[in-house]
Amino acid sequence: DTHAISLTTNSATFACPATVAIFGGTGHGTANMAGGGIRFVGYYAAGQFTTFGHIAGVKENTVSGEYGGALTFHTRANGGLGAERLRIASDGDVGIGTEAPGAKLSIMGGSIGSGAIDALELKHYTANNTGDGTAILFNGGYQNNAWAYAKISAVNSGTGFGGDLQVHIHPADGTQGSSVVQALSIVGDGSSGAVVRIPNGKVGINSTAPGGK
């Protein structure tokens, strides 16, 4: 296989400038091998060096004539070999721990018996005050205008170190630009568990139009 670096002009197949091209191997029949990459090498002891990380642009499959490409990021754990950790697939989907992301962001990990894994962490820098915390927003657009559907947040409840998990929803009688309102709150209640609160809400069991609380 050949490896080369060349200076080139802008690529006609990418809507972005490129002044450096890295050519990798010619083995187009091997997925994740044809392409170019950059290795980050350094010393870990006197006279001993290794590859700490690697970024590569690779051919996604083994089909001759197809040129779907992915960008892969690799790291190496102490005592192990280098492994792919993150991939941006040819369709723009991002995979962490998976080579085949099935959504805009796919996170995979764990093993049989490992229980629930910490797949995503949202962290507030200093949640000292009541209401400080983090949130996930569910937003969209309607006729080219912003539309906030819902929000899930986890905040400081203001009582000891209790947490408050909140669900906010866009009111049906609001306007498109209305803010979401709190519909459900699960508040830590000491060692006894939690208290569920439904501010100004109604609960329906086998009913889509509950008339009472």
XYZ file of C-alpha atoms in Angstrom:
213
model
C 0.000 0.000 0.000
C 1.115 3.527 -0.687
C 0.970 6.476 1.637
C 1.444 10.036 0.540
C 0.759 13.652 1.378
C 0.151 16.147 -1.397
C -0.781 19.771 -1.770
C -3.857 20.255 -3.889
C -6.576 22.733 -4.802
C -10.203 22.737 -3.733
C -12.088 19.483 -4.261
C -14.975 19.511 -6.711
C -16.780 16.826 -4.692
C -16.731 18.708 -1.376
C -18.192 22.133 -0.708
C -15.195 23.153 1.379
C -11.596 24.195 0.737
C -8.761 21.653 0.933
C -5.042 22.366 0.596
C -3.645 19.089 1.970
C -4.621 15.618 0.742
C -3.596 12.427 2.568
C -3.682 9.262 0.461
C -3.818 5.897 2.200
C -3.841 2.310 1.016
C -5.232 1.036 -2.258
C -7.158 -1.878 -0.725
C -10.604 -0.691 -1.763
C -12.074 -4.142 -1.110
C -11.539 -3.850 2.652
C -13.988 -1.689 4.597
C -12.469 0.883 6.970
C -8.986 0.386 5.497
C -8.980 2.289 2.193
C -8.375 5.969 2.918
C -5.968 8.288 4.648
C -5.322 9.027 8.276
C -3.220 10.861 10.813
C -1.530 9.071 13.707
C -0.511 10.864 16.885
C 2.675 9.246 18.209
C 4.717 9.978 21.316
C 6.989 8.539 23.979
C 5.484 6.821 27.018
C 8.857 5.826 28.565
C 12.545 6.401 27.858
C 13.157 5.201 24.311
C 9.641 3.743 24.022
C 6.978 5.279 21.801
C 3.504 4.335 20.590
C 0.444 5.655 18.802
C -1.879 7.417 21.243
C -4.607 8.405 18.800
C -5.634 8.209 15.177
C -8.038 10.070 12.889
C -8.912 8.537 9.527
C -11.104 9.105 6.502
C -12.136 5.638 5.322
C -14.231 3.846 2.728
C -17.336 2.511 4.466
C -17.834 -0.770 2.632
C -16.187 -3.369 0.398
C -18.241 -2.727 -2.747
C -16.051 -1.766 -5.697
C -17.136 1.512 -7.248
C -18.876 2.862 -4.141
C -17.204 5.755 -2.382
C -19.264 6.481 0.724
C -16.753 7.681 3.293
C -16.672 8.040 7.064
C -14.465 9.974 9.460
C -13.268 7.843 12.381
C -11.568 8.711 15.664
C -9.465 6.167 17.555
C -7.788 6.124 20.988
C -5.758 3.576 22.903
C -6.339 2.498 26.494
C -3.366 1.546 28.636
C -2.674 -2.160 28.175
C -4.841 -2.416 25.069
C -4.773 -1.801 21.350
C -6.062 1.220 19.531
C -9.802 1.123 18.857
C -12.394 3.229 17.123
C -14.356 5.354 19.599
C -16.346 7.750 17.424
C -17.496 7.781 13.798
C -19.147 10.323 11.560
C -20.852 8.202 8.900
C -21.285 9.165 5.269
C -24.851 10.362 5.932
C -23.704 12.607 8.790
C -24.938 10.369 11.618
C -22.567 10.210 14.600
C -21.821 6.970 16.430
C -20.047 6.620 19.762
C -19.101 3.009 20.449
C -20.735 1.849 17.217
C -19.663 1.730 13.561
C -23.271 1.774 12.352
C -25.122 4.730 13.907
C -28.856 4.544 13.275
C -29.727 8.101 14.278
C -28.213 11.576 14.266
C -26.434 10.474 17.460
C -26.101 6.815 18.501
C -24.321 5.809 21.709
C -23.568 2.144 22.383
C -21.817 0.455 25.273
C -22.136 -2.049 28.076
C -22.179 -5.839 28.057
C -24.278 -8.700 29.429
C -24.684 -8.164 33.150
C -23.240 -4.642 33.171
C -26.576 -3.105 34.107
C -27.517 0.399 33.061
C -24.531 2.284 31.664
C -23.838 5.992 31.942
C -24.257 6.763 28.240
C -24.681 10.529 28.477
C -23.870 13.096 31.147
C -25.195 16.648 31.298
C -23.406 18.625 33.974
C -24.084 22.051 35.453
C -20.905 23.826 36.523
C -22.138 25.035 39.935
C -25.778 24.225 40.723
C -25.801 26.124 44.019
C -29.184 27.818 43.692
C -32.713 26.479 43.436
C -33.540 25.818 39.801
C -29.922 25.407 38.697
C -29.422 22.311 36.570
C -29.423 20.953 33.035
C -32.094 20.331 30.418
C -32.833 18.609 27.120
C -34.880 20.659 24.662
C -37.259 19.223 22.072
C -37.676 21.951 19.483
C -38.871 22.124 15.923
C -40.126 24.562 13.364
C -43.437 25.439 11.782
C -43.644 27.638 8.703
C -39.998 28.664 9.227
C -40.599 29.788 12.810
C -39.271 28.271 16.022
C -41.538 25.965 17.978
C -40.648 24.591 21.405
C -42.412 21.245 21.888
C -41.143 20.142 25.260
C -38.276 20.169 27.743
C -36.982 17.722 30.345
C -34.845 19.237 33.073
C -33.119 18.090 36.238
C -32.489 20.880 38.736
C -31.663 21.719 42.326
C -34.959 21.445 44.239
C -33.801 23.846 46.926
C -34.315 21.297 49.717
C -31.036 19.901 50.963
C -29.365 18.046 48.107
C -32.676 16.963 46.633
C -33.148 16.854 42.902
C -36.184 17.884 40.887
C -36.865 16.092 37.585
C -39.274 18.201 35.554
C -41.223 17.685 32.332
C -42.315 20.820 30.491
C -44.757 20.844 27.571
C -46.042 23.399 25.090
C -49.632 24.424 25.970
C -52.232 23.546 23.355
C -53.964 26.893 23.816
C -50.729 28.860 23.494
C -49.218 30.447 20.431
C -46.362 29.006 18.405
C -43.951 31.273 20.231
C -45.264 30.430 23.705
C -42.843 29.013 26.248
C -43.222 25.486 27.558
C -44.910 25.100 30.941
C -44.154 22.650 33.742
C -46.471 19.654 33.539
C -44.800 17.145 35.860
C -42.264 17.276 38.665
C -40.622 14.408 40.570
C -38.950 15.814 43.666
C -36.542 14.005 45.958
C -38.189 13.532 49.379
C -35.439 12.573 51.770
C -34.697 8.890 52.203
C -38.334 7.930 51.556
C -38.055 8.343 47.792
C -39.815 11.038 45.832
C -42.982 13.097 45.561
C -44.763 13.411 42.216
C -46.341 16.780 41.510
C -48.585 17.775 38.604
C -48.898 21.566 38.753
C -52.353 22.681 37.602
C -52.726 19.405 35.710
C -55.253 16.626 35.259
C -54.578 12.911 35.092
C -56.495 10.675 32.707
C -56.655 6.890 33.044
C -58.258 5.356 29.958
C -59.255 8.875 28.983
C -57.765 11.417 26.604
C -59.875 14.217 28.067
C -59.782 13.968 31.881
C -62.225 16.227 33.651
C -60.701 16.042 37.116
C -57.388 16.075 38.897
